[in-house]
Short mmCIF file of N, CA and C in Angstrom, two decimals:
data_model
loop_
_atom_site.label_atom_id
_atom_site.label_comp_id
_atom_site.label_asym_id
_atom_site.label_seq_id
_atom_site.Cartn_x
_atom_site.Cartn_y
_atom_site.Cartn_z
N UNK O 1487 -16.44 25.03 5.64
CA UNK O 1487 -17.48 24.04 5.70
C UNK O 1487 -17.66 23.41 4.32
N UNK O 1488 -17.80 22.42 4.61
CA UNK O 1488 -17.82 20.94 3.24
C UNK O 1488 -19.28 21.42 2.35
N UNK O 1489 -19.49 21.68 0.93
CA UNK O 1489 -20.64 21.77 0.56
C UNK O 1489 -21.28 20.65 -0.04
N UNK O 1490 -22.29 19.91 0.19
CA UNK O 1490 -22.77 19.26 -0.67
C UNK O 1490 -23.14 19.08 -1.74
N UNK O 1491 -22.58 18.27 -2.53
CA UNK O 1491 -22.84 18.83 -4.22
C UNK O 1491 -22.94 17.45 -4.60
N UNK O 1492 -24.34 17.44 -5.18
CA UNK O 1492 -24.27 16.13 -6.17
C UNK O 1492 -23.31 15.92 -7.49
N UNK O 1493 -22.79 14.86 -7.35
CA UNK O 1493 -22.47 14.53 -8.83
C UNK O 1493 -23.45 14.05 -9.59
N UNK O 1494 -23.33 14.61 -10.91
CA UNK O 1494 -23.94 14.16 -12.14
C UNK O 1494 -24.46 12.34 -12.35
N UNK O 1495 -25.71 11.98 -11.61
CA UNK O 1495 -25.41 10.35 -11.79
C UNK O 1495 -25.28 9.63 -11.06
N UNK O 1496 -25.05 10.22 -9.83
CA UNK O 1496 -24.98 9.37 -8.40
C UNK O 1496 -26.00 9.73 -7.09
N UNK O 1497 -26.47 8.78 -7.21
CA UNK O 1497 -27.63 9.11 -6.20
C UNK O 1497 -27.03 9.44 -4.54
N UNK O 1498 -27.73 10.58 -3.84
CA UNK O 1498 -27.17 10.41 -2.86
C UNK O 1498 -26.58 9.48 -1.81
N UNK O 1499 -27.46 8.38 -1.90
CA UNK O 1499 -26.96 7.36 -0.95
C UNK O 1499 -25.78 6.52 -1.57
N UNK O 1500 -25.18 7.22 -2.97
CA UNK O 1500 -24.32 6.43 -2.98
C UNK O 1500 -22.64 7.28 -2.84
N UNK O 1501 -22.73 8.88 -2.19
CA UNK O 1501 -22.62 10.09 -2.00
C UNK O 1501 -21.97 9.49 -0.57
N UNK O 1502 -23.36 9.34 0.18
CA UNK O 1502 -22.90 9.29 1.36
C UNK O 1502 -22.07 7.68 1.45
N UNK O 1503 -22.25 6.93 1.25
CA UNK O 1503 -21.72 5.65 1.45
C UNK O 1503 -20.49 6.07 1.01
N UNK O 1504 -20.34 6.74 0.10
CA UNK O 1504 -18.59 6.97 -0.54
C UNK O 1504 -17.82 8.17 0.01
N UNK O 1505 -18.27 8.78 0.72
CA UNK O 1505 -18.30 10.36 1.60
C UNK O 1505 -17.61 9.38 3.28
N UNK O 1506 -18.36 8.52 3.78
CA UNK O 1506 -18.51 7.75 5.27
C UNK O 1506 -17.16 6.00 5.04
N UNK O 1507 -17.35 5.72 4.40
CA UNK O 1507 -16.01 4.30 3.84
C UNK O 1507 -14.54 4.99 4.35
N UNK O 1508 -14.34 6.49 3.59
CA UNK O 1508 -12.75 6.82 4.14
C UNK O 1508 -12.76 7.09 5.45
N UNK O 1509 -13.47 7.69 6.03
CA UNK O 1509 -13.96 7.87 7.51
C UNK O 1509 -13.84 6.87 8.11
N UNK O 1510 -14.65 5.66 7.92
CA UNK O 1510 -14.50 4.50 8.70
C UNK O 1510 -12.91 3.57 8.46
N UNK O 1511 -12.77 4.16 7.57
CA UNK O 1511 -10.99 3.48 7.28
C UNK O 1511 -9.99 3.98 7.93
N UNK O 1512 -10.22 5.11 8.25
CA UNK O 1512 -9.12 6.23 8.85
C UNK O 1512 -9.12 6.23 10.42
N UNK O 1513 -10.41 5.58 10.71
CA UNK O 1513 -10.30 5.13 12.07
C UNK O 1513 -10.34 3.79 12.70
N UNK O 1514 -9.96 3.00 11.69
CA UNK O 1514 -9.66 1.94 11.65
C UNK O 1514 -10.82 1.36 12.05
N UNK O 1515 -11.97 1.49 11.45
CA UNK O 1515 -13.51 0.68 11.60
C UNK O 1515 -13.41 -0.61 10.63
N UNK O 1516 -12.86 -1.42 10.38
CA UNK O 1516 -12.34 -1.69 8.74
C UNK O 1516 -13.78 -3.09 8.82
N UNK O 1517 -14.35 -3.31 9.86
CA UNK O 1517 -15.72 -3.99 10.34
C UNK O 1517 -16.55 -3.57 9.43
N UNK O 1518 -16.56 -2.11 10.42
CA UNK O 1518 -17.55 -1.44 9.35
C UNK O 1518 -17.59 -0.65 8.22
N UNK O 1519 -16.21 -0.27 7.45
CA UNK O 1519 -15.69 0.07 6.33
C UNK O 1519 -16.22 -1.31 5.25
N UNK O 1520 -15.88 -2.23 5.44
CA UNK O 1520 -16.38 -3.68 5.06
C UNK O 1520 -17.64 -3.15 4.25
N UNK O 1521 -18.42 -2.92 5.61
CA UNK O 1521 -19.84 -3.30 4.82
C UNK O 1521 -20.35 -2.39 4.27
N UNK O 1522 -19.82 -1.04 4.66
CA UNK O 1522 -20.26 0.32 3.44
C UNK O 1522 -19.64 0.00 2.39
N UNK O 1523 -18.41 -0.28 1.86
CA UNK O 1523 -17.71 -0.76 0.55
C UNK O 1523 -18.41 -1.84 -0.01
N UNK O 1524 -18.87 -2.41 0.26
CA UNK O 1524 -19.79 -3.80 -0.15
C UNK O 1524 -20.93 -2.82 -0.71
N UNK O 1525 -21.28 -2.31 0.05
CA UNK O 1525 -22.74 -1.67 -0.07
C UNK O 1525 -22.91 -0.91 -1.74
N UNK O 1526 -21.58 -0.35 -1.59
CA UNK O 1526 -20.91 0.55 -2.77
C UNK O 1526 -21.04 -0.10 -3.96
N UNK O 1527 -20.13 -1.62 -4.00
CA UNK O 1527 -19.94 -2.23 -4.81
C UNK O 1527 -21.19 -2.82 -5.07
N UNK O 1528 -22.16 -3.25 -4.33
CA UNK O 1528 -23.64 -3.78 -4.86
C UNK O 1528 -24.13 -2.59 -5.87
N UNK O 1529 -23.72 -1.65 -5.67
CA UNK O 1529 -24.57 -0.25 -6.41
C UNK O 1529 -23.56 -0.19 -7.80
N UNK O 1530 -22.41 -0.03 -7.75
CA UNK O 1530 -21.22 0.14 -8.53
C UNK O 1530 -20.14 -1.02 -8.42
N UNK O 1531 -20.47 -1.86 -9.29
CA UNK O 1531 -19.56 -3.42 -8.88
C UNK O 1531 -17.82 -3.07 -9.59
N UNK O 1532 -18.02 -2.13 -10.47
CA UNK O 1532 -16.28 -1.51 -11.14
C UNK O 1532 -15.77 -0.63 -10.70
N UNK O 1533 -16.40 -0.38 -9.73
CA UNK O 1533 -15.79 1.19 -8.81
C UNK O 1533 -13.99 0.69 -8.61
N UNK O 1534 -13.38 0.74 -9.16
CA UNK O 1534 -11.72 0.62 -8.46
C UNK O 1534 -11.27 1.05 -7.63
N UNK O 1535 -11.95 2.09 -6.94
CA UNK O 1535 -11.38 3.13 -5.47
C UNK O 1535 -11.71 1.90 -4.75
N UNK O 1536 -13.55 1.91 -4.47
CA UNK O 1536 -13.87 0.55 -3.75
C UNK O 1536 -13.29 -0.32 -4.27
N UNK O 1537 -12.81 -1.39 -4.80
CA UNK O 1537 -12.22 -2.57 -4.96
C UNK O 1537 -10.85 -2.75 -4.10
N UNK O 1538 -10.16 -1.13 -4.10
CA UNK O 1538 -8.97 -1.39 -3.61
C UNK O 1538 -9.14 -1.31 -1.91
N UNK O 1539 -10.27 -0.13 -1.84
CA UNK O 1539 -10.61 -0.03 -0.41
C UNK O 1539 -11.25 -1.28 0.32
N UNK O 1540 -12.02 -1.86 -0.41
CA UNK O 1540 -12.34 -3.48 0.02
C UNK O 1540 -11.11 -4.13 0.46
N UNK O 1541 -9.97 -4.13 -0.85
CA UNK O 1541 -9.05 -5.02 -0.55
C UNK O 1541 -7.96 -4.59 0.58
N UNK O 1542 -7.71 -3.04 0.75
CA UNK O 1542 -7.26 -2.76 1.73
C UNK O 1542 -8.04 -3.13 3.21
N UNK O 1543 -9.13 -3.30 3.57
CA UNK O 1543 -9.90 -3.32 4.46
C UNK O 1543 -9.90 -5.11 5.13
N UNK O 1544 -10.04 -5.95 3.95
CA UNK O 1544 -9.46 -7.50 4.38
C UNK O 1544 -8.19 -7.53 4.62
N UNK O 1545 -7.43 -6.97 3.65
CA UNK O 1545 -5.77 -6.99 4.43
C UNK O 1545 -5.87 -6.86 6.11
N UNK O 1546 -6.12 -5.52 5.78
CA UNK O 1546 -6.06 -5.41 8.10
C UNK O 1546 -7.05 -5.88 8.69
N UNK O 1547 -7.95 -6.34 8.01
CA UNK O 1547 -8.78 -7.96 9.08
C UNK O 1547 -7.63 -9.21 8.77
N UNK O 1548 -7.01 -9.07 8.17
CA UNK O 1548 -6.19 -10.33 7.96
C UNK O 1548 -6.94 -11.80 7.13
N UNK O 1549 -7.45 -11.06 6.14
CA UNK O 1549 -8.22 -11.90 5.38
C UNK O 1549 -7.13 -11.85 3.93
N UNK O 1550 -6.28 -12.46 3.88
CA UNK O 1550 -4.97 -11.85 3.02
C UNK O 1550 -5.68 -12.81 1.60
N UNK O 1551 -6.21 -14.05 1.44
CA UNK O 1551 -6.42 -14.52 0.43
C UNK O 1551 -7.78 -13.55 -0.51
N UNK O 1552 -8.45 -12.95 0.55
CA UNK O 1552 -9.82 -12.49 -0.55
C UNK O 1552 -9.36 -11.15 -0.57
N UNK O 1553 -8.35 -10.46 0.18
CA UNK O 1553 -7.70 -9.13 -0.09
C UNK O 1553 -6.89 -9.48 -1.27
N UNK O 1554 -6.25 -10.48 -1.60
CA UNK O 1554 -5.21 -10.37 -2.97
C UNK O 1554 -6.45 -10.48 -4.18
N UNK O 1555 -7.52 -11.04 -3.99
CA UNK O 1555 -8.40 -11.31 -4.99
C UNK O 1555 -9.11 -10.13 -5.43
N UNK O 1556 -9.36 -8.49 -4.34
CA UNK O 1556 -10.01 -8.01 -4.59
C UNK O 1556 -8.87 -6.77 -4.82
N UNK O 1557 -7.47 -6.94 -4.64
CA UNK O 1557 -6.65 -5.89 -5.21
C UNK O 1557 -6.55 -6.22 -6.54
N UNK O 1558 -6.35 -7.65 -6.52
CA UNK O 1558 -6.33 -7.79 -8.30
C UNK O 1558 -7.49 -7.18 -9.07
N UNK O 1559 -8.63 -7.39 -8.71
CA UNK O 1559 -9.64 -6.56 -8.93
C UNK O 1559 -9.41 -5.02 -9.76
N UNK O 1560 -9.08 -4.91 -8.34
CA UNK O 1560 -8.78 -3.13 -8.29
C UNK O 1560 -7.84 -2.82 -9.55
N UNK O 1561 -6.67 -3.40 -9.83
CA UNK O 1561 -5.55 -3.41 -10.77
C UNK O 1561 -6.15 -3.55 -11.68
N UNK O 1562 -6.91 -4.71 -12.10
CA UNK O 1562 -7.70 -4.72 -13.95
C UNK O 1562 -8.48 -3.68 -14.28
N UNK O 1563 -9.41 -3.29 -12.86
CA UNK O 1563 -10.30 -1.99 -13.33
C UNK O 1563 -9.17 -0.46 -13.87
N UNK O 1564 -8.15 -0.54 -12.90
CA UNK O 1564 -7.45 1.00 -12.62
C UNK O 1564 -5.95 0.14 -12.68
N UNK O 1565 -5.57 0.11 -14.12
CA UNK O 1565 -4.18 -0.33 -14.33
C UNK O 1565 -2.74 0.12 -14.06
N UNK O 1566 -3.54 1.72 -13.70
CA UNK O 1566 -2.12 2.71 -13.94
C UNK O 1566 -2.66 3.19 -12.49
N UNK O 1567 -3.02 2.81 -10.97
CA UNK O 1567 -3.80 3.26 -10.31
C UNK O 1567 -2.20 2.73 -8.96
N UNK O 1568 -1.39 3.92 -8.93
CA UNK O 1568 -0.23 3.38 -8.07
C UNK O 1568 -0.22 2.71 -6.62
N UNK O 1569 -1.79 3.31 -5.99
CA UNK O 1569 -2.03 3.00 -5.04
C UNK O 1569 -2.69 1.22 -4.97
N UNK O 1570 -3.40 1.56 -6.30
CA UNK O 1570 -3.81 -0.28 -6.12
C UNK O 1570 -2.52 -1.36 -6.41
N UNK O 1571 -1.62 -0.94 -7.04
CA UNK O 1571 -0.46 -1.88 -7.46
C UNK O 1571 0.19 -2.02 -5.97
N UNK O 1572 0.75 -0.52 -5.30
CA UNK O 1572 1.41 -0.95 -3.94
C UNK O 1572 0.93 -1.95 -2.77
N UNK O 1573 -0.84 -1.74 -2.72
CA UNK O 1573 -1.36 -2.65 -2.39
C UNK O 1573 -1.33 -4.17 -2.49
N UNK O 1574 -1.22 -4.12 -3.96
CA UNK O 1574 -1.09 -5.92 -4.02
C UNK O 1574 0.42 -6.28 -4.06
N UNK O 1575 1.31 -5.39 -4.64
CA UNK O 1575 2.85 -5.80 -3.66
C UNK O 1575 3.07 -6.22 -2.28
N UNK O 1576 1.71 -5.26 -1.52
CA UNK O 1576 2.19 -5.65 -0.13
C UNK O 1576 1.43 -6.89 0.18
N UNK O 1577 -0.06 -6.97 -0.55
CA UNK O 1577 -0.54 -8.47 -0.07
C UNK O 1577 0.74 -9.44 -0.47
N UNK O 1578 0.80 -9.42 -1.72
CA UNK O 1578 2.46 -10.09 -2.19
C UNK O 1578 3.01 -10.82 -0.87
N UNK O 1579 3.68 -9.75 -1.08
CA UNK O 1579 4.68 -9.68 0.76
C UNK O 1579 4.51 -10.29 2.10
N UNK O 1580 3.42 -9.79 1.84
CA UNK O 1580 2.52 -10.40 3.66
C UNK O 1580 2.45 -12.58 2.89
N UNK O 1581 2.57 -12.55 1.78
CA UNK O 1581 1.90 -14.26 1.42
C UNK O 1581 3.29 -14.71 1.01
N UNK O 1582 4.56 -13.99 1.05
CA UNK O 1582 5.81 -14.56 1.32
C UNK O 1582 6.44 -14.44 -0.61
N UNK O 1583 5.16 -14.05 -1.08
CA UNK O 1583 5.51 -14.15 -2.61
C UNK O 1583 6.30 -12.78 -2.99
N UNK O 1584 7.61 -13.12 -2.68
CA UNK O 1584 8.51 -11.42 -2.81
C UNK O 1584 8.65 -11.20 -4.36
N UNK O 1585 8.55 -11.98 -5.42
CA UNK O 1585 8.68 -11.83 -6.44
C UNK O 1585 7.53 -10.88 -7.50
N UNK O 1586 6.89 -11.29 -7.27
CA UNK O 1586 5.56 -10.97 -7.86
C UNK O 1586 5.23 -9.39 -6.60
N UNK O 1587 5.53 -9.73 -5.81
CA UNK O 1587 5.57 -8.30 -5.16
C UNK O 1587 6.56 -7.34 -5.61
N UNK O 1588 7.56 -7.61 -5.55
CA UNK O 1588 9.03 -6.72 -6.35
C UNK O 1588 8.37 -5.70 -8.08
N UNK O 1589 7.61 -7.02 -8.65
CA UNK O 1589 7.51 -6.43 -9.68
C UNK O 1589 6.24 -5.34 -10.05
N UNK O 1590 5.13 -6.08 -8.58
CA UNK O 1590 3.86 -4.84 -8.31
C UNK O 1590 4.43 -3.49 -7.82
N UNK O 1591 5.19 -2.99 -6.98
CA UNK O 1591 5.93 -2.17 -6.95
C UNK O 1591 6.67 -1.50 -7.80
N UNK O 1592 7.81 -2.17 -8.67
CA UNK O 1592 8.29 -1.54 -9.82
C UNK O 1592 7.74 -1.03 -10.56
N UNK O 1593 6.19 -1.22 -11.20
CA UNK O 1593 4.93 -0.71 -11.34
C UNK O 1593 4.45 0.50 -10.99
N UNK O 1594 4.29 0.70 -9.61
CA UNK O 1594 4.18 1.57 -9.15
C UNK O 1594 4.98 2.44 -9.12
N UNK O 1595 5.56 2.02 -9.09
CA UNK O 1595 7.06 3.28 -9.37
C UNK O 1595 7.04 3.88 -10.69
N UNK O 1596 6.97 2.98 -11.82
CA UNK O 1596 6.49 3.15 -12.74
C UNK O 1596 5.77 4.72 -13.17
N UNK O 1597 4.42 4.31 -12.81
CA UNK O 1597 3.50 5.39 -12.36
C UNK O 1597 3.56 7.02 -11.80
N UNK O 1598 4.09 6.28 -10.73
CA UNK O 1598 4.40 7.36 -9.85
C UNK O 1598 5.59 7.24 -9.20
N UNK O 1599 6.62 7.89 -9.81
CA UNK O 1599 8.41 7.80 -9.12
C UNK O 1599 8.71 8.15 -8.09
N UNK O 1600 7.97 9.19 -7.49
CA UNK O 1600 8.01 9.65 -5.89
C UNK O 1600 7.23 8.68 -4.38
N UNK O 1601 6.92 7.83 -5.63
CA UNK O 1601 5.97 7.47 -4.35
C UNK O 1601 6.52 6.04 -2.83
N UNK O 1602 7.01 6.87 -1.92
CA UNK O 1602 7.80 6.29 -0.75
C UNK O 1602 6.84 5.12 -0.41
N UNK O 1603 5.76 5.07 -0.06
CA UNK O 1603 5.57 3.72 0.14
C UNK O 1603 6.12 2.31 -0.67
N UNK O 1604 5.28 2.74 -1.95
CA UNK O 1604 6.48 1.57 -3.00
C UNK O 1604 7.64 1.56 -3.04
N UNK O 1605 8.62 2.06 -2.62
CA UNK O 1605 10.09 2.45 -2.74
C UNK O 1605 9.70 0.96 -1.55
N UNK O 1606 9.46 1.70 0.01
CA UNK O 1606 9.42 0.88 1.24
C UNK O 1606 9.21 -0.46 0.88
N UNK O 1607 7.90 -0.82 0.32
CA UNK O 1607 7.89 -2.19 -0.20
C UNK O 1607 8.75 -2.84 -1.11
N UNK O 1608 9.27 -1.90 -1.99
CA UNK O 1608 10.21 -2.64 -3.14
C UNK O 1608 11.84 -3.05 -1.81
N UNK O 1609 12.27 -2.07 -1.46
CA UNK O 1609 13.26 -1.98 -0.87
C UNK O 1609 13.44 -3.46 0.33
N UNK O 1610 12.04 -3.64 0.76
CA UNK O 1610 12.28 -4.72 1.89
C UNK O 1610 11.67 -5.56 0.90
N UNK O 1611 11.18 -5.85 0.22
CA UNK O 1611 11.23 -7.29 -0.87
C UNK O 1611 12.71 -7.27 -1.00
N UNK O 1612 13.45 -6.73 -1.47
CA UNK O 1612 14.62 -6.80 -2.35
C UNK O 1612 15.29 -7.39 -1.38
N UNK O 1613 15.32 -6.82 -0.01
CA UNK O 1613 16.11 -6.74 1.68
C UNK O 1613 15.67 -8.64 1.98
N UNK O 1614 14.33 -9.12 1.37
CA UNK O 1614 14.02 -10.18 2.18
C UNK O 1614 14.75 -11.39 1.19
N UNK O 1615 14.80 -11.17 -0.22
CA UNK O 1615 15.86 -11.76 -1.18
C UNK O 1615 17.19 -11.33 -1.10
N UNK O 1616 18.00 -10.57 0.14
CA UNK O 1616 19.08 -10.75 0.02
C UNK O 1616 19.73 -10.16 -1.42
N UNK O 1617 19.01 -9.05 -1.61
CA UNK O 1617 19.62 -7.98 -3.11
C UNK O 1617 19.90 -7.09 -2.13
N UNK O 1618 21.19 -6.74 -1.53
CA UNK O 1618 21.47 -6.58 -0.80
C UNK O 1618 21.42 -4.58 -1.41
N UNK O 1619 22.33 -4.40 -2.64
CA UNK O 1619 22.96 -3.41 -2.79
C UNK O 1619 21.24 -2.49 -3.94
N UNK O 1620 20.57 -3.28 -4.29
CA UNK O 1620 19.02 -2.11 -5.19
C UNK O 1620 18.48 -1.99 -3.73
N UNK O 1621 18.60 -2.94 -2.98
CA UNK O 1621 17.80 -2.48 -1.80
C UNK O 1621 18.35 -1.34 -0.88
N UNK O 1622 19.56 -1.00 -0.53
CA UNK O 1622 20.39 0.21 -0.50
C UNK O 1622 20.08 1.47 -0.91
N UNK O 1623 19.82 1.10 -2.38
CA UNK O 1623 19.49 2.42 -3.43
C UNK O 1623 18.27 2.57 -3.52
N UNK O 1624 16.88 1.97 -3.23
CA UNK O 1624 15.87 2.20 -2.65
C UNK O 1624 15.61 2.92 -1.49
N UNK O 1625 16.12 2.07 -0.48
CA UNK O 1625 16.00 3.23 0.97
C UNK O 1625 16.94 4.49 0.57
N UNK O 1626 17.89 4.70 0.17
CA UNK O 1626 18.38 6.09 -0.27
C UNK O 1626 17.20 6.94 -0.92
N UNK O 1627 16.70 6.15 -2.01
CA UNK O 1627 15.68 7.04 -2.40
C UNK O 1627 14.58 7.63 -1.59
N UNK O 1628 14.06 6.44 -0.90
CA UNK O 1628 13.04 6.72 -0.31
C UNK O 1628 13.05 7.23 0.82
N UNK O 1629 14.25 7.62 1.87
CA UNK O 1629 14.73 8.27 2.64
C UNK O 1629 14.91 10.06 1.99
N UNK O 1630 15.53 9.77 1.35
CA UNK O 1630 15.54 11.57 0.46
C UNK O 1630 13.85 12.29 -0.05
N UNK O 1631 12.95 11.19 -0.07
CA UNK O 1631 11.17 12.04 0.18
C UNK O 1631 10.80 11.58 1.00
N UNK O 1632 10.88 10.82 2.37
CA UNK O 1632 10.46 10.65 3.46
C UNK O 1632 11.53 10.19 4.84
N UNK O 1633 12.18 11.04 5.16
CA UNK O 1633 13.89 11.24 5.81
C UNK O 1633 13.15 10.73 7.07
N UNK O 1634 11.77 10.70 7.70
CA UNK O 1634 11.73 10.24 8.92
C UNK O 1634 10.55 8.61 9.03
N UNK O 1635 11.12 7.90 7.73
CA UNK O 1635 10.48 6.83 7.44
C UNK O 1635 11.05 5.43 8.03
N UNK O 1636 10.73 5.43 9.68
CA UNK O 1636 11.02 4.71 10.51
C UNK O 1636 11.51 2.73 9.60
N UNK O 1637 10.27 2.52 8.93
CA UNK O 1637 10.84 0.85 8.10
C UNK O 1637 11.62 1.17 7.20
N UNK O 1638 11.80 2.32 6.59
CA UNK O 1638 13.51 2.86 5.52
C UNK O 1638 14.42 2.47 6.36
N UNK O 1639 14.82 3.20 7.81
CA UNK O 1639 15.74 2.66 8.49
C UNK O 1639 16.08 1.82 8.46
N UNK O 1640 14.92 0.93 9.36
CA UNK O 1640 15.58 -0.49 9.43
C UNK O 1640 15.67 -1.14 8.71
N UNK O 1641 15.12 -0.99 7.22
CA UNK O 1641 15.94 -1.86 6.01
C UNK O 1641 17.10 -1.29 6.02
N UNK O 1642 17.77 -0.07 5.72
CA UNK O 1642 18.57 0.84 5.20
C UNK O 1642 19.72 0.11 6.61
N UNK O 1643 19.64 0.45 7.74
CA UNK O 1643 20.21 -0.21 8.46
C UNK O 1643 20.72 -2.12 8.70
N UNK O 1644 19.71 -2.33 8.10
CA UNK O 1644 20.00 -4.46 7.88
C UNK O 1644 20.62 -4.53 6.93
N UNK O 1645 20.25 -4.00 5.90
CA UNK O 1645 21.54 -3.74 4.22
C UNK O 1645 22.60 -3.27 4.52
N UNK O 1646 22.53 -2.48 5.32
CA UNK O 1646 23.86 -1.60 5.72
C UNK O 1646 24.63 -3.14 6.43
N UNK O 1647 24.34 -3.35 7.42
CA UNK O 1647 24.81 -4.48 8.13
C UNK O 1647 24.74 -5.89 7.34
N UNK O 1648 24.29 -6.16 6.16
CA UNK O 1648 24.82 -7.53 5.62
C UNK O 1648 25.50 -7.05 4.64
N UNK O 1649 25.93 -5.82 4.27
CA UNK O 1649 27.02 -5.75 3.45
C UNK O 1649 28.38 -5.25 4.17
N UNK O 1650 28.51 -5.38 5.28
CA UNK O 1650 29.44 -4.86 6.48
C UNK O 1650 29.74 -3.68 7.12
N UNK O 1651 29.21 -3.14 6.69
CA UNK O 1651 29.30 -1.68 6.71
C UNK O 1651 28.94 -1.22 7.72
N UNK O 1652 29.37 -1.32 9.11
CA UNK O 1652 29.32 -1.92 10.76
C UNK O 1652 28.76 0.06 10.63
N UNK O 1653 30.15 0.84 10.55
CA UNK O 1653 29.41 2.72 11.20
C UNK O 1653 28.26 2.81 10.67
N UNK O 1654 28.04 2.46 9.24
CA UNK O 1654 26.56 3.29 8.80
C UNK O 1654 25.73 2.61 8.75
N UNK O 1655 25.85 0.93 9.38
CA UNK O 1655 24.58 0.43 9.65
C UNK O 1655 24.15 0.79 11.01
N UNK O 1656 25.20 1.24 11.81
CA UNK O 1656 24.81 2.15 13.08
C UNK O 1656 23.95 3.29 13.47
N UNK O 1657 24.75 3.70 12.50
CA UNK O 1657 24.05 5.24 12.34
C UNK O 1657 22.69 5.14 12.20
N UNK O 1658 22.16 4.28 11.07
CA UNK O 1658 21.01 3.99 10.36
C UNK O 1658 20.33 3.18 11.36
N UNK O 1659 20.41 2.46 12.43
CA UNK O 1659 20.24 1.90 13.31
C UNK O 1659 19.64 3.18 14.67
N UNK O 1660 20.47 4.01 14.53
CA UNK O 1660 20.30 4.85 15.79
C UNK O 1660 19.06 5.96 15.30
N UNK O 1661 18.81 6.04 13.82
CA UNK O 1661 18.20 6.70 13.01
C UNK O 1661 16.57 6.17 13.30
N UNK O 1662 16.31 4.56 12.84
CA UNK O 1662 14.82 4.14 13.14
C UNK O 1662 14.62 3.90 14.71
N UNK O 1663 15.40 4.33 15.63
CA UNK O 1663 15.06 3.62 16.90
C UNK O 1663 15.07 4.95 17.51
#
């Protein structure tokens, strides 16, 4: 059982609002994740967890312009913060800007070298510019810490297949499906 313990400085209600936000994110409330993170940020406007959780939360409303505004956010507060960089790679991505995404990722990698989501995003930026062969060596990587990472495949499999490589884009094919 969870104990309640104040932190030093934070009033409870701002305890529970930050205790109830991952909750409502994890079940995809992102409505009402919205307005507890808001709530947060009225109390704590530099919080960077919230900034990124804001900006994650407009992403999957599909509010992609005030989600890139509030990952950038997140990034100036928490520079070295791998999860806020992968984030704005992927707003990146989703706004067609693969460049500036490629390099939010490399970032993250940066940071944190294990970390398979950024691999995923770097790998299909690279896959959507037609870098046919770092994007290869990405899904390799990121396949060797997450071997059942269904979008590794199917990059790992489309690279495989625009560099001809007909058996092991098969394989890799029979792998995400």
């Amino acid at each position: 059982m969870a104990k309640n313990r104040l932190v030093r400085g934070t009033s409870p209600e701002l305890q529970r609002l930050r205790a109830h936000a991952p909750q409502l994110l994890i079940s995809k409330r992102y409505d009402l994740a919205e307005s507890r993170i808001r709530q947060i940020l009225a109390i704590e406007p530099r919080d960077a967890p919230a900034n990124r959780q804001l900006s994650n939360c407009l992403f999957c409303l599909r509010r992609i312009d005030e989600a890139l505004e509030q990952a950038r956010v997140a990034v100036a507060l928490d520079p070295v913060s791998h999860k806020a960089l992968t984030l704005l790679g992927a707003i990146y991505s989703e706004k067609g800007q693969h460049d500036e995404a490629m390099v939010a990722f490399e970032q993250a990698l940066q940071i944190k070298a294990d970390y398979a989501i950024a691999m995923f995003g770097l790998a299909n930026s690279l896959a959507l510019r037609s870098k046919w062969e770092p994007a290869l060596e990405w899904t390799e990587k990121g396949l060797a810490i997450q071997p059942d990472h269904i979008g590794m495949w199917r990059i790992r499999g489309q690279t495989l297949a625009a560099l001809k490589r007909k058996e092991e884009a098969l394989a890799a094919m029979a792998q995400f499906l």
